Amino acid sequence: MAVAHGMGHAVKRKEDARFIRGKGTYIDDIKLPGMLYLDIVRSPYAHAKIKAIHPEKALAIPGVLAVITGKDLDKYGLAWMPTLMSDKQMVLPIDTVLYQAQEVAAVLATERYVAADGVAVVEVDYEPLPVVVDPKKALEPGAPILRQDREQKTNHIWHWEVGDRAATDKAFREAEVTVKQDMYIPRIHVCSIETCGCVAKWDPVEGKLTLWMTTQAPHAIRTVVALVAGHLGLAEHKIRVISPDIGGGFGGKVPVYPGYVVAVAASVLTGAPVKWIEDRMENIQADSFARDYHITAELAAKKDGTLTALRAKTIADHGAFDAAANPSKFPAGLFSICTGSYDFKNAFAEVDGVYTNKPPGGIAYRCSFRVTEASYMIERIADIVAHQLGMDPADFRMKNFIKPEAFPYKSALGWTYDSGNYQGALKKAMDKIGYAALRKEQAEKRKRGELMGIGISSFTEIVGAGPSHTFDILGLKMFDSAEIRIHPTGKVVARFGTKSQGQGHETTYAQIIAHELGIPEDDIAVEEGDTDTAPYGLGTYASRSTPVAGAAGAMAARKIRDKAKKIAAHLLEAREDDLEWERGKFFVKGSPDKAKTIQEIAFASYTNYPQGLEPGLEAVSYYDPPNLTFPFGSYICVVDIDKGTGEVKIRRFVAVDDCGNIINPMIVEGQIHGGLTMGLAPALYEEINYDEDGNIQGGSFTDYLLPTAVETPRWETDKTTTPSPHHPLGAKAVGESATVGAPAAIANAVVDALWHLGVRHIDIPITPWKVWKALREKGITE
Amino acid sequence: MAQRISVTVNGTTHEAEVEPRLLFVHFIREVLGLTGTHIGCDTTNCGACTVLLDGRPVKSCTIFAVQADGRAVMTVEGLARDGALHPVQEGFHEKHGLQCGFCTPGMMMTAYALLQRNANPTEEEIRWGISGNLCRCTGYVNIVEAVKYAAEKVRSQPAAAGGRS
Amino acid sequence: MIPDRFEYFVPKTVPEAVGLLQRYGPEAKLLAGGHSLIPLMKLRLAAPRYLVDLNRIPRLAYIEEDGAALRIGALTRHGDLEASDLVRARYPLLADAARVIADPLVRNMGTIGGSLAHADPAGDWGAVMLAARAEIVATGPRGARTIPIDGFFVDTFTSALEPDEILTEIRVPKPQRGGGGAYLKLERKVGDFAIAAVGVSLGLDGRGTCGEVGIGLCNVGPTSLRAKRAEGALQGQKPDDAAIARAAEAAATESDPVGDLRGPAEFKRDMVRVLTARALRLAVQRAKGGA
């Protein structure tokens, strides 16, 4: 018999059934009658004028129907589109390209292979223009101005700052110890194994657009399409966005890419369905990147190791358009969490966004809106201060952690952390890894010239965007929603405004409802992703699903329970006050056998309900969270460094995470494993650079190095539980914690291994040759 | 110039006329309509397209369909037998070895072939064995557990070991 | 990722394949494992008009020892060499290399003959065969001929094969008594080409002195390289730490790496030194009966 498990249970996933049979429906699996294929011609140049586009050879190929250019789209006002940061971005250029691999033209054909043949023979005459790929050079006078379309002719996009500059500067002037460190976090790309794509189907009879799309936020897309293409006759009630199975998102499937827009336009113009799906190289080279932050971090402290102030200045390389998908008031995302887990009286952070001849983006890699950058910065520089003062890095952190009694804690940069117990997490991690014994081992090895390092990262995450007073995306507030309906036979359909790309919502949301209503998970069908049926939501990214939509699910279920109580009272001929709830049923206080199950109540809601009460048993909740949530953790990494080759071998990695009350520990652990691997990747392997001409270095999987099962250590995980005081379930979210916390743990471990040689910082990715270089400079060799 | 090929897929023989340049993965997905095999890259790295060709796991994106003429292929759709899941599929479910599911078919085909050759692989052997298959979601820990689970199941129930190939 | 069109042939014999090469000349390419060629075709960096598939020609894949040599058929897959008990037991240099070529899935298709004929300086077998003093057997319109490995790698992606010749067999000298070998590859991650890799083959006589020494270098020059001066530094010597260090230094100077995303040239050169020393130590250990 089916059982209601509820919170805290490792319920096996309901969505597995189709995936393990190869029966998932991903975008490229969709095949419609008469479907056409779109493929894209891309610029080899990082900055160039387009003198002419010659489509003749392509159009001569049987099956090629059209070559669409920016000039074509311009006739419909679609050559440019707004970005989520109130900038605008080219869909297809009219006369200038601004980054290598930028979309230049699109070939529409009857077959996938024919479209590719068409792309190969479209000829474009370019006149190369001077390239700028260094954001610092882009700010210098005389640098080529990339955005001639903007009123202000500058490559400087915006300046953003937070905190008290004067008080912080004063604290630095008066400090006993100050430490400064430049850190560059290179561009990386999230590379979900499924690339981006869509199938656009315009029905000319109904005047309706159906858009299957790799999107993490289907409703936002629907509204954006209605606003951007409204003048073409696309009205929001006649747009249906369907996000089917998504092969990984991680933020890379939030932005609107030109391919989507051209596919929609092509479908509207031809009346046929149009599929666009990109290759991996297109995905890496043109789709939203992450990081590319040039940070100068400073800490002020007392000689005894007490931190007194933080100051950070960042140049943010945004590429050619500001298309980062941040909440609108936060051009640098939630970077102001950079005070981290420490109690700073004074802090100041400023970020300047800059245009360069590179693709646009900035936050698509599981980063919680720049929290990866912030966390890496503070944990790296905190470690430098600790080492400089000769303090054990764990002791240093314990000394400076926000105390448990200080919560809710108002940080110097304006956030109110809901709850935390940083000491508990760090202690647990230290015990689990055997910290004291490792330090002893390290000392002994050091005497023998062996290089071993221990790195700690004690991060505070900030997720669950977010309260309407602070958060919106293009004006849309960042609430989320749940709609729960119980059928006469007690089975449930529940729809949410988020969209899982592997996080297991079909199971975890069912567990929330099971927890609140006592209905077995097997009896609950969870649906997401179809804007025709799902209530409006802002989607799944930045770890917001559990904090916001999960809360909506709990609130909707509680509304149902309130109504169910009325029906139970009616059925039991008792007063509501005389009833008690035990998960799954109402019973009369003192007479437990006088009870009605939720299933009996459901049936009654259609057949035998009290006079004056509306029939049915359903509820909707739109949840506007009162605050963000603040998951946290402590990670400890042990590395051994090969003196001959510079290779960094991770011997052990212990991750203690605190995400508040847990819905499904199996899924939480899986999220952490995956997140740790996406923290390992940029720490040791992944980077995207550009040469001076704007040519990408590392634009395919041959050189963009995703870790395999051999590079990835056997992650060890554990937890502490510090519930969120404001979340209905006390839950906090966990999806990005490990990506946020891991890189600093690894980087700190490497520097810890080499500190005694005089090495204080190595920029990630810490590749063998970087370590080799540091060692040789210190005279260490094999 | 189209070529006539005959390929046995999951026990069923299919005849088709194909262009020589048609990639085997496209043949499987688009001609045969078996969309469980996925495409994740364009430089023969990711392994999402892994199928068994005459029992060997290979990257179907780097083979032409014409090369499979007269040969036997097994895809993820062929793992279950008469609706009963193969231990590899069970293992991935029991041990949470998948999240988004996109790399999963390729990963399972590699695991299946690994267990055919090595009934009791160590953790290291499993990790080396799947080093041609990339996953972005799971961090591999639970994939290794899934394969260990499947190995034990296959060892204890040899009759469950074979899918259709 | 869609290749250009081509015509496809499936010869049944080697002479038939040779005939197709003669007929279509430079517009024809041979298809063995296809895992070097097809990736290039998918990027349209190669667009042969004619593809000659060797995979249906019988008796081109085998691993056999005869009186003088280990004979490997050109169409033998890397994975079969990796799995071969014979290779593992008696040819550790080859066994080490077989397991680090690309990844396990690629090894199920890629062939040793295709790899050697491709003459990619990043191909692992090149350095291995140079160290092993192998011979290449090529079959053309005038029959078969033997090409010593030393003259086989002419330039980057250019071997000594004539345009109408097919590499059909590789012959590796049988191990000497007191022989040992090793292949060490430093790569950024599994599946990558080498940052640098070194293959070593040597024999110790009764007194523990090195006889013949073969040292091959991978991906640190325009072709696979033989480190002759390094070999000379060790020949006739006892392979103690000092001798090994001298040989390793020499090998580094004989390499000619180019800086790229895998690292600067000076780093790669030092990796040749480090890996040569390690490979020599391992080979010596195996020659003495250990490891």
PDB file of N, CA and C in Angstrom, chain C residues 202-230:
ATOM      1  N   LEU C 202      64.046  -1.034 -22.460  1.00  0.00           N
ATOM      2  CA  LEU C 202      65.452  -1.272 -22.236  1.00  0.00           C
ATOM      3  C   LEU C 202      65.667  -2.714 -21.802  1.00  0.00           C
ATOM      4  N   GLY C 203      66.939  -3.119 -21.879  1.00  0.00           N
ATOM      5  CA  GLY C 203      67.303  -4.451 -21.421  1.00  0.00           C
ATOM      6  C   GLY C 203      68.509  -4.354 -20.505  1.00  0.00           C
ATOM      7  N   LEU C 204      68.486  -5.132 -19.440  1.00  0.00           N
ATOM      8  CA  LEU C 204      69.638  -5.183 -18.535  1.00  0.00           C
ATOM      9  C   LEU C 204      70.346  -6.511 -18.728  1.00  0.00           C
ATOM     10  N   ASP C 205      71.692  -6.465 -18.806  1.00  0.00           N
ATOM     11  CA  ASP C 205      72.414  -7.735 -18.921  1.00  0.00           C
ATOM     12  C   ASP C 205      72.612  -8.320 -17.528  1.00  0.00           C
ATOM     13  N   GLY C 206      73.327  -9.420 -17.478  1.00  0.00           N
ATOM     14  CA  GLY C 206      73.496 -10.134 -16.203  1.00  0.00           C
ATOM     15  C   GLY C 206      74.100  -9.274 -15.113  1.00  0.00           C
ATOM     16  N   ARG C 207      74.899  -8.272 -15.526  1.00  0.00           N
ATOM     17  CA  ARG C 207      75.551  -7.438 -14.509  1.00  0.00           C
ATOM     18  C   ARG C 207      74.740  -6.175 -14.200  1.00  0.00           C
ATOM     19  N   GLY C 208      73.517  -6.105 -14.747  1.00  0.00           N
ATOM     20  CA  GLY C 208      72.689  -4.937 -14.467  1.00  0.00           C
ATOM     21  C   GLY C 208      73.060  -3.719 -15.270  1.00  0.00           C
ATOM     22  N   THR C 209      73.758  -3.948 -16.389  1.00  0.00           N
ATOM     23  CA  THR C 209      74.111  -2.813 -17.248  1.00  0.00           C
ATOM     24  C   THR C 209      73.107  -2.731 -18.387  1.00  0.00           C
ATOM     25  N   CYS C 210      72.785  -1.533 -18.803  1.00  0.00           N
ATOM     26  CA  CYS C 210      71.837  -1.361 -19.906  1.00  0.00           C
ATOM     27  C   CYS C 210      72.443  -1.767 -21.232  1.00  0.00           C
ATOM     28  N   GLY C 211      71.712  -2.565 -21.969  1.00  0.00           N
ATOM     29  CA  GLY C 211      72.087  -2.846 -23.343  1.00  0.00           C
ATOM     30  C   GLY C 211      71.401  -1.809 -24.222  1.00  0.00           C
ATOM     31  N   GLU C 212      70.507  -2.314 -25.102  1.00  0.00           N
ATOM     32  CA  GLU C 212      69.745  -1.398 -25.968  1.00  0.00           C
ATOM     33  C   GLU C 212      68.782  -0.569 -25.126  1.00  0.00           C
ATOM     34  N   VAL C 213      68.695   0.689 -25.456  1.00  0.00           N
ATOM     35  CA  VAL C 213      67.726   1.544 -24.788  1.00  0.00           C
ATOM     36  C   VAL C 213      66.917   2.268 -25.854  1.00  0.00           C
ATOM     37  N   GLY C 214      65.628   2.275 -25.699  1.00  0.00           N
ATOM     38  CA  GLY C 214      64.771   3.028 -26.620  1.00  0.00           C
ATOM     39  C   GLY C 214      63.963   4.042 -25.832  1.00  0.00           C
ATOM     40  N   ILE C 215      64.010   5.297 -26.247  1.00  0.00           N
ATOM     41  CA  ILE C 215      63.228   6.333 -25.569  1.00  0.00           C
ATOM     42  C   ILE C 215      62.449   7.113 -26.624  1.00  0.00           C
ATOM     43  N   GLY C 216      61.135   7.085 -26.530  1.00  0.00           N
ATOM     44  CA  GLY C 216      60.283   7.791 -27.483  1.00  0.00           C
ATOM     45  C   GLY C 216      59.511   8.895 -26.796  1.00  0.00           C
ATOM     46  N   LEU C 217      59.370  10.030 -27.460  1.00  0.00           N
ATOM     47  CA  LEU C 217      58.716  11.194 -26.863  1.00  0.00           C
ATOM     48  C   LEU C 217      57.447  11.528 -27.644  1.00  0.00           C
ATOM     49  N   CYS C 218      56.399  11.808 -26.901  1.00  0.00           N
ATOM     50  CA  CYS C 218      55.090  12.065 -27.515  1.00  0.00           C
ATOM     51  C   CYS C 218      54.649  13.510 -27.288  1.00  0.00           C
ATOM     52  N   ASN C 219      54.234  14.140 -28.351  1.00  0.00           N
ATOM     53  CA  ASN C 219      53.618  15.475 -28.346  1.00  0.00           C
ATOM     54  C   ASN C 219      54.541  16.595 -27.879  1.00  0.00           C
ATOM     55  N   VAL C 220      55.821  16.407 -28.100  1.00  0.00           N
ATOM     56  CA  VAL C 220      56.765  17.466 -27.761  1.00  0.00           C
ATOM     57  C   VAL C 220      57.650  17.807 -28.939  1.00  0.00           C
ATOM     58  N   GLY C 221      57.092  17.690 -30.119  1.00  0.00           N
ATOM     59  CA  GLY C 221      57.847  18.019 -31.321  1.00  0.00           C
ATOM     60  C   GLY C 221      56.931  17.959 -32.533  1.00  0.00           C
ATOM     61  N   PRO C 222      57.461  18.279 -33.695  1.00  0.00           N
ATOM     62  CA  PRO C 222      56.640  18.221 -34.904  1.00  0.00           C
ATOM     63  C   PRO C 222      56.205  16.805 -35.262  1.00  0.00           C
ATOM     64  N   THR C 223      56.948  15.825 -34.778  1.00  0.00           N
ATOM     65  CA  THR C 223      56.535  14.424 -34.939  1.00  0.00           C
ATOM     66  C   THR C 223      56.794  13.720 -33.613  1.00  0.00           C
ATOM     67  N   SER C 224      56.408  12.447 -33.556  1.00  0.00           N
ATOM     68  CA  SER C 224      56.903  11.608 -32.449  1.00  0.00           C
ATOM     69  C   SER C 224      58.429  11.618 -32.575  1.00  0.00           C
ATOM     70  N   LEU C 225      59.110  11.643 -31.444  1.00  0.00           N
ATOM     71  CA  LEU C 225      60.574  11.793 -31.473  1.00  0.00           C
ATOM     72  C   LEU C 225      61.272  10.635 -30.782  1.00  0.00           C
ATOM     73  N   ARG C 226      62.443  10.323 -31.292  1.00  0.00           N
ATOM     74  CA  ARG C 226      63.287   9.369 -30.587  1.00  0.00           C
ATOM     75  C   ARG C 226      64.407  10.161 -29.920  1.00  0.00           C
ATOM     76  N   ALA C 227      64.570   9.940 -28.616  1.00  0.00           N
ATOM     77  CA  ALA C 227      65.586  10.699 -27.870  1.00  0.00           C
ATOM     78  C   ALA C 227      66.910   9.939 -27.934  1.00  0.00           C
ATOM     79  N   LYS C 228      67.611  10.131 -29.042  1.00  0.00           N
ATOM     80  CA  LYS C 228      68.830   9.329 -29.284  1.00  0.00           C
ATOM     81  C   LYS C 228      69.944   9.642 -28.293  1.00  0.00           C
ATOM     82  N   ARG C 229      70.120  10.932 -27.999  1.00  0.00           N
ATOM     83  CA  ARG C 229      71.220  11.265 -27.079  1.00  0.00           C
ATOM     84  C   ARG C 229      70.904  10.710 -25.698  1.00  0.00           C
ATOM     85  N   ALA C 230      69.650  10.758 -25.333  1.00  0.00           N
ATOM     86  CA  ALA C 230      69.260  10.209 -24.028  1.00  0.00           C
ATOM     87  C   ALA C 230      69.538   8.710 -24.002  1.00  0.00           C
TER      88      ALA C 230
END
